[in-house]
Amino acid sequence: MRCAKLARIIGALTLGAALTTLAACSAVKLAYNNLPDISYWWLDGYVDFNGAQTPKVRDELNALLAWHRQTELPQIAALLQKAQAMAPNDVTPAQVCAFTDDIRTRLTAVTDRAEAAGAELAVSLGEDQLLHLARKYEKNNADYASAWVKLSRAKQQEKRYDQFLDRNEEFFGRLDTDQRALLRKLTAQSIFDPRRVEAERRNRQGEALALLRRFAAERTPASEARSALHAYIQRIAEPPVGPWRDYQKALLEEGCFNVATLHNATTPAQRQKAVERLRAYEADVRDLMGTR
């Protein structure tokens, strides 16, 4: 199913920067149409909803999907059209970063839309649920450490190379020997540091738990909680001046450079294959919109 690869293909175009936004679109057509159920069970794994929360959460997720289908899918279709226009030509790192910014805007739109419902849920969480959330964070951290932090530098690079190779070959078709060597070189030069990522994850998680516990202790109204949650999300999207912000900016610039460099090393045939795939993904999105 073409839409099953949509998020991964656009993720390849920006070396992962676009992936999270298109996850909001869903990985497959069937999954998209069942996102309220999928999202409910994913969220339930974090906070273990109680009987009063469950119907509210399900209603909000259904409403969010309806809004996304009507409002955001046309925007994603437009981004796919833009990518089709870019694909046949050489691109600059600045163009790749601009495209990434467009996708980030779509992610921001989803988080903004979900903000009010998120605040209502946040102030309803009890201590048992916050303990459940803390344990879930620790499990995620252990999984991330096993998957990345505990690997040697060489194995980290090999794993990232394999991921990028898979994504790019789904997009352009098989890469030749020189293109693979270029991708391996770019991966080996990366500043990606799983330990820095792990430390920031833990900081964010700690801040989130402290915020939620304050809501519970102070019986914070949802309107006030929404402002606090908005500020928290903004700090993630735009970190304050400091080492993490500098690292994040450098990693983004690296990704844009790498994408442009590899794209510009592709052949006309590979670029045409990219155009055809993007056109097919746009058709899948329009099917989900109900406009075809």
Short mmCIF file of C-alpha atoms in Angstrom, two decimals:
data_model
loop_
_atom_site.label_atom_id
_atom_site.label_comp_id
_atom_site.label_asym_id
_atom_site.label_seq_id
_atom_site.Cartn_x
_atom_site.Cartn_y
_atom_site.Cartn_z
CA MET A 1 0.00 0.00 0.00
CA ARG A 2 1.59 3.28 -1.13
CA CYS A 3 0.41 5.35 1.80
CA ALA A 4 2.02 2.82 4.09
CA LYS A 5 5.34 4.31 3.06
CA LEU A 6 4.33 7.96 2.89
CA ALA A 7 5.80 9.02 6.21
CA ARG A 8 9.02 7.12 5.60
CA ILE A 9 9.52 8.55 2.14
CA ILE A 10 9.07 12.15 3.17
CA GLY A 11 11.21 11.38 6.18
CA ALA A 12 13.92 10.32 3.73
CA LEU A 13 13.63 13.63 1.94
CA THR A 14 14.60 15.45 5.11
CA LEU A 15 16.52 12.67 6.86
CA GLY A 16 13.79 12.28 9.42
CA ALA A 17 12.82 15.89 10.11
CA ALA A 18 9.52 15.49 8.29
CA LEU A 19 8.61 12.13 9.69
CA THR A 20 6.80 13.23 12.82
CA THR A 21 4.45 15.53 11.00
CA LEU A 22 3.42 12.99 8.43
CA ALA A 23 2.85 10.51 11.23
CA ALA A 24 -0.12 12.76 12.04
CA CYS A 25 -1.36 11.91 8.56
CA SER A 26 -0.87 8.22 9.40
CA ALA A 27 1.34 5.53 7.99
CA VAL A 28 -1.41 3.67 6.14
CA LYS A 29 -4.86 4.47 4.82
CA LEU A 30 -6.47 1.96 7.13
CA ALA A 31 -4.55 3.30 10.11
CA TYR A 32 -5.52 6.87 9.25
CA ASN A 33 -9.20 6.04 9.27
CA ASN A 34 -8.75 4.25 12.59
CA LEU A 35 -6.47 6.84 14.19
CA PRO A 36 -8.87 7.61 17.06
CA ASP A 37 -8.68 3.99 18.23
CA ILE A 38 -4.94 3.68 17.56
CA SER A 39 -4.22 6.97 19.31
CA TYR A 40 -6.43 6.07 22.26
CA TRP A 41 -4.57 2.83 22.91
CA TRP A 42 -1.20 4.52 22.47
CA LEU A 43 -2.11 7.25 24.97
CA ASP A 44 -3.66 4.73 27.33
CA GLY A 45 -0.30 2.99 27.46
CA TYR A 46 1.12 6.15 28.99
CA VAL A 47 -1.54 7.16 31.51
CA ASP A 48 -3.99 4.26 31.89
CA PHE A 49 -7.28 6.11 31.39
CA ASN A 50 -10.08 5.70 33.91
CA GLY A 51 -13.75 5.20 33.13
CA ALA A 52 -14.58 8.91 33.21
CA GLN A 53 -11.68 9.91 30.95
CA THR A 54 -12.15 7.25 28.28
CA PRO A 55 -15.29 8.57 26.52
CA LYS A 56 -13.98 12.16 26.59
CA VAL A 57 -10.65 11.17 25.11
CA ARG A 58 -12.31 9.09 22.39
CA ASP A 59 -14.65 11.95 21.47
CA GLU A 60 -11.78 14.42 21.27
CA LEU A 61 -9.72 12.08 19.12
CA ASN A 62 -12.63 11.58 16.72
CA ALA A 63 -13.06 15.34 16.48
CA LEU A 64 -9.34 15.83 15.90
CA LEU A 65 -9.34 13.33 13.03
CA ALA A 66 -12.34 15.01 11.40
CA TRP A 67 -10.59 18.37 11.64
CA HIS A 68 -7.33 16.93 10.33
CA ARG A 69 -9.03 15.30 7.34
CA GLN A 70 -10.77 18.52 6.36
CA THR A 71 -8.05 21.04 7.20
CA GLU A 72 -4.64 19.38 7.24
CA LEU A 73 -4.78 16.75 4.51
CA PRO A 74 -5.17 19.44 1.80
CA GLN A 75 -2.08 21.12 3.24
CA ILE A 76 -0.15 17.86 3.11
CA ALA A 77 -1.29 17.28 -0.47
CA ALA A 78 0.05 20.73 -1.32
CA LEU A 79 3.40 19.88 0.29
CA LEU A 80 3.58 16.74 -1.82
CA GLN A 81 2.94 18.81 -4.93
CA LYS A 82 5.73 21.16 -3.87
CA ALA A 83 8.06 18.19 -3.40
CA GLN A 84 7.16 16.93 -6.88
CA ALA A 85 8.22 20.26 -8.33
CA MET A 86 11.51 20.15 -6.40
CA ALA A 87 12.45 16.54 -7.09
CA PRO A 88 13.62 16.78 -10.74
CA ASN A 89 16.11 19.55 -9.95
CA ASP A 90 19.17 20.05 -7.81
CA VAL A 91 18.28 21.48 -4.41
CA THR A 92 20.15 23.59 -1.89
CA PRO A 93 20.35 22.95 1.85
CA ALA A 94 18.34 26.15 2.33
CA GLN A 95 15.52 24.76 0.17
CA VAL A 96 15.49 21.50 2.14
CA CYS A 97 15.36 23.41 5.43
CA ALA A 98 12.54 25.59 4.12
CA PHE A 99 10.59 22.47 3.20
CA THR A 100 11.24 21.10 6.67
CA ASP A 101 9.90 24.34 8.15
CA ASP A 102 6.71 23.90 6.10
CA ILE A 103 6.23 20.45 7.57
CA ARG A 104 6.97 21.68 11.08
CA THR A 105 4.21 24.24 10.60
CA ARG A 106 1.76 21.42 9.94
CA LEU A 107 2.87 19.66 13.12
CA THR A 108 2.38 22.87 15.08
CA ALA A 109 -1.14 23.18 13.69
CA VAL A 110 -2.02 19.73 15.05
CA THR A 111 -0.57 20.42 18.49
CA ASP A 112 -2.36 23.77 18.65
CA ARG A 113 -5.65 22.12 17.77
CA ALA A 114 -5.19 19.44 20.45
CA GLU A 115 -4.06 21.89 23.12
CA ALA A 116 -7.41 22.56 24.82
CA ALA A 117 -8.34 18.88 25.03
CA GLY A 118 -4.84 18.08 26.25
CA ALA A 119 -5.18 20.59 29.06
CA GLU A 120 -8.53 19.12 30.14
CA LEU A 121 -6.95 15.68 30.29
CA ALA A 122 -3.81 16.90 32.06
CA VAL A 123 -5.71 18.39 35.01
CA SER A 124 -7.75 15.20 35.41
CA LEU A 125 -4.79 12.87 35.92
CA GLY A 126 -4.46 11.27 39.35
CA GLU A 127 -1.34 10.23 41.25
CA ASP A 128 -1.61 6.59 40.17
CA GLN A 129 -1.72 7.71 36.55
CA LEU A 130 1.32 9.94 37.02
CA LEU A 131 3.20 7.01 38.52
CA HIS A 132 2.13 4.95 35.52
CA LEU A 133 3.46 7.69 33.23
CA ALA A 134 6.78 7.82 35.10
CA ARG A 135 7.19 4.06 34.69
CA LYS A 136 6.37 4.31 30.99
CA TYR A 137 9.02 6.99 30.57
CA GLU A 138 11.58 4.77 32.26
CA LYS A 139 10.71 1.87 29.99
CA ASN A 140 11.05 4.10 26.93
CA ASN A 141 14.38 5.37 28.21
CA ALA A 142 15.64 1.83 28.75
CA ASP A 143 14.54 0.88 25.22
CA TYR A 144 16.28 3.93 23.74
CA ALA A 145 19.45 3.19 25.68
CA SER A 146 19.48 -0.38 24.40
CA ALA A 147 18.74 0.71 20.85
CA TRP A 148 21.26 3.56 20.69
CA VAL A 149 23.21 4.66 23.75
CA LYS A 150 24.77 1.29 24.56
CA LEU A 151 25.96 0.76 21.00
CA SER A 152 29.50 1.57 20.02
CA ARG A 153 30.03 4.61 17.82
CA ALA A 154 30.66 2.33 14.86
CA LYS A 155 27.44 0.39 15.42
CA GLN A 156 25.46 3.62 15.84
CA GLN A 157 26.77 4.82 12.49
CA GLU A 158 26.02 1.51 10.82
CA LYS A 159 22.48 1.49 12.16
CA ARG A 160 21.81 5.04 10.98
CA TYR A 161 23.34 4.25 7.59
CA ASP A 162 21.04 1.24 7.20
CA GLN A 163 18.00 3.34 8.14
CA PHE A 164 18.88 6.15 5.75
CA LEU A 165 19.70 3.70 2.97
CA ASP A 166 16.34 1.98 3.34
CA ARG A 167 14.44 5.28 3.34
CA ASN A 168 16.28 6.74 0.38
CA GLU A 169 16.01 3.58 -1.70
CA GLU A 170 12.24 3.51 -1.17
CA PHE A 171 12.23 7.05 -2.52
CA PHE A 172 14.78 6.96 -5.36
CA GLY A 173 15.16 3.26 -6.00
CA ARG A 174 18.41 1.37 -5.55
CA LEU A 175 21.43 3.58 -4.90
CA ASP A 176 24.59 2.75 -6.81
CA THR A 177 27.99 2.09 -5.28
CA ASP A 178 29.11 5.72 -5.36
CA GLN A 179 25.83 6.96 -3.89
CA ARG A 180 26.04 4.42 -1.09
CA ALA A 181 29.60 5.47 -0.37
CA LEU A 182 28.48 9.10 -0.22
CA LEU A 183 25.66 8.24 2.16
CA ARG A 184 28.05 6.28 4.37
CA LYS A 185 30.48 9.19 4.43
CA LEU A 186 27.76 11.67 5.37
CA THR A 187 26.54 9.36 8.13
CA ALA A 188 30.04 8.87 9.51
CA GLN A 189 30.56 12.64 9.69
CA SER A 190 27.33 13.23 11.62
CA ILE A 191 27.31 15.03 14.96
CA PHE A 192 24.38 12.87 16.13
CA ASP A 193 24.96 11.92 19.77
CA PRO A 194 22.46 9.54 21.40
CA ARG A 195 23.70 10.46 24.87
CA ARG A 196 22.79 14.10 24.35
CA VAL A 197 19.40 13.06 23.01
CA GLU A 198 18.85 10.78 26.00
CA ALA A 199 19.74 13.55 28.45
CA GLU A 200 17.34 15.97 26.80
CA ARG A 201 14.57 13.34 26.76
CA ARG A 202 14.97 12.87 30.49
CA ASN A 203 14.91 16.63 31.07
CA ARG A 204 11.68 16.97 29.10
CA GLN A 205 10.10 14.04 30.88
CA GLY A 206 11.05 15.42 34.28
CA GLU A 207 9.62 18.81 33.39
CA ALA A 208 6.39 17.22 32.15
CA LEU A 209 5.94 15.16 35.31
CA ALA A 210 6.63 18.16 37.54
CA LEU A 211 4.10 20.20 35.59
CA LEU A 212 1.41 17.53 35.83
CA ARG A 213 2.03 17.00 39.53
CA ARG A 214 1.71 20.73 40.12
CA PHE A 215 -1.63 20.72 38.29
CA ALA A 216 -2.85 17.91 40.56
CA ALA A 217 -1.56 19.48 43.79
CA GLU A 218 -2.88 22.97 43.04
CA ARG A 219 -6.08 21.84 41.30
CA THR A 220 -5.12 24.06 38.38
CA PRO A 221 -8.03 25.08 36.12
CA ALA A 222 -7.79 23.77 32.56
CA SER A 223 -7.52 27.32 31.17
CA GLU A 224 -4.38 27.97 33.23
CA ALA A 225 -3.00 24.52 32.51
CA ARG A 226 -3.38 25.17 28.80
CA SER A 227 -1.09 28.20 29.00
CA ALA A 228 1.51 26.22 30.92
CA LEU A 229 1.33 23.32 28.48
CA HIS A 230 1.63 25.71 25.55
CA ALA A 231 4.79 27.18 27.05
CA TYR A 232 6.19 23.68 27.60
CA ILE A 233 5.54 22.71 23.99
CA GLN A 234 7.11 25.94 22.77
CA ARG A 235 10.25 25.21 24.77
CA ILE A 236 10.51 21.89 22.98
CA ALA A 237 9.88 23.42 19.56
CA GLU A 238 12.14 26.41 20.19
CA PRO A 239 14.59 25.58 22.99
CA PRO A 240 16.01 28.47 25.01
CA VAL A 241 19.47 29.76 24.16
CA GLY A 242 22.06 27.22 25.25
CA PRO A 243 23.94 24.07 24.29
CA TRP A 244 20.85 22.01 23.38
CA ARG A 245 19.50 24.71 21.08
CA ASP A 246 22.91 24.99 19.40
CA TYR A 247 23.12 21.22 18.97
CA GLN A 248 19.61 20.96 17.58
CA LYS A 249 20.26 23.77 15.10
CA ALA A 250 23.53 22.19 13.99
CA LEU A 251 21.89 18.78 13.56
CA LEU A 252 19.11 20.28 11.45
CA GLU A 253 21.58 22.13 9.25
CA GLU A 254 23.58 18.93 8.88
CA GLY A 255 20.47 17.04 7.82
CA CYS A 256 19.53 19.68 5.24
CA PHE A 257 23.07 19.61 3.82
CA ASN A 258 23.11 15.81 3.68
CA VAL A 259 19.76 15.61 1.93
CA ALA A 260 20.74 18.19 -0.66
CA THR A 261 24.09 16.51 -1.22
CA LEU A 262 22.65 13.04 -1.74
CA HIS A 263 19.73 14.29 -3.81
CA ASN A 264 22.07 16.18 -6.11
CA ALA A 265 24.04 12.95 -6.65
CA THR A 266 20.98 11.10 -8.00
CA THR A 267 20.37 10.38 -11.65
CA PRO A 268 17.51 11.77 -13.79
CA ALA A 269 15.90 8.33 -13.69
CA GLN A 270 16.04 8.22 -9.90
CA ARG A 271 14.57 11.71 -9.68
CA GLN A 272 11.77 10.71 -12.03
CA LYS A 273 11.03 7.73 -9.80
CA ALA A 274 10.85 10.14 -6.86
CA VAL A 275 8.35 12.31 -8.74
CA GLU A 276 6.21 9.27 -9.55
CA ARG A 277 6.22 8.13 -5.94
CA LEU A 278 5.34 11.56 -4.64
CA ARG A 279 2.50 11.78 -7.14
CA ALA A 280 1.22 8.40 -5.93
CA TYR A 281 1.42 9.54 -2.30
CA GLU A 282 -0.52 12.67 -3.17
CA ALA A 283 -3.20 10.46 -4.72
CA ASP A 284 -3.34 8.44 -1.50
CA VAL A 285 -3.79 11.60 0.53
CA ARG A 286 -6.57 12.79 -1.75
CA ASP A 287 -8.26 9.41 -1.35
CA LEU A 288 -8.20 9.98 2.40
CA MET A 289 -9.64 13.44 1.84
CA GLY A 290 -12.45 11.94 -0.20
CA THR A 291 -11.71 14.18 -3.19
CA ARG A 292 -10.98 11.41 -5.70
#
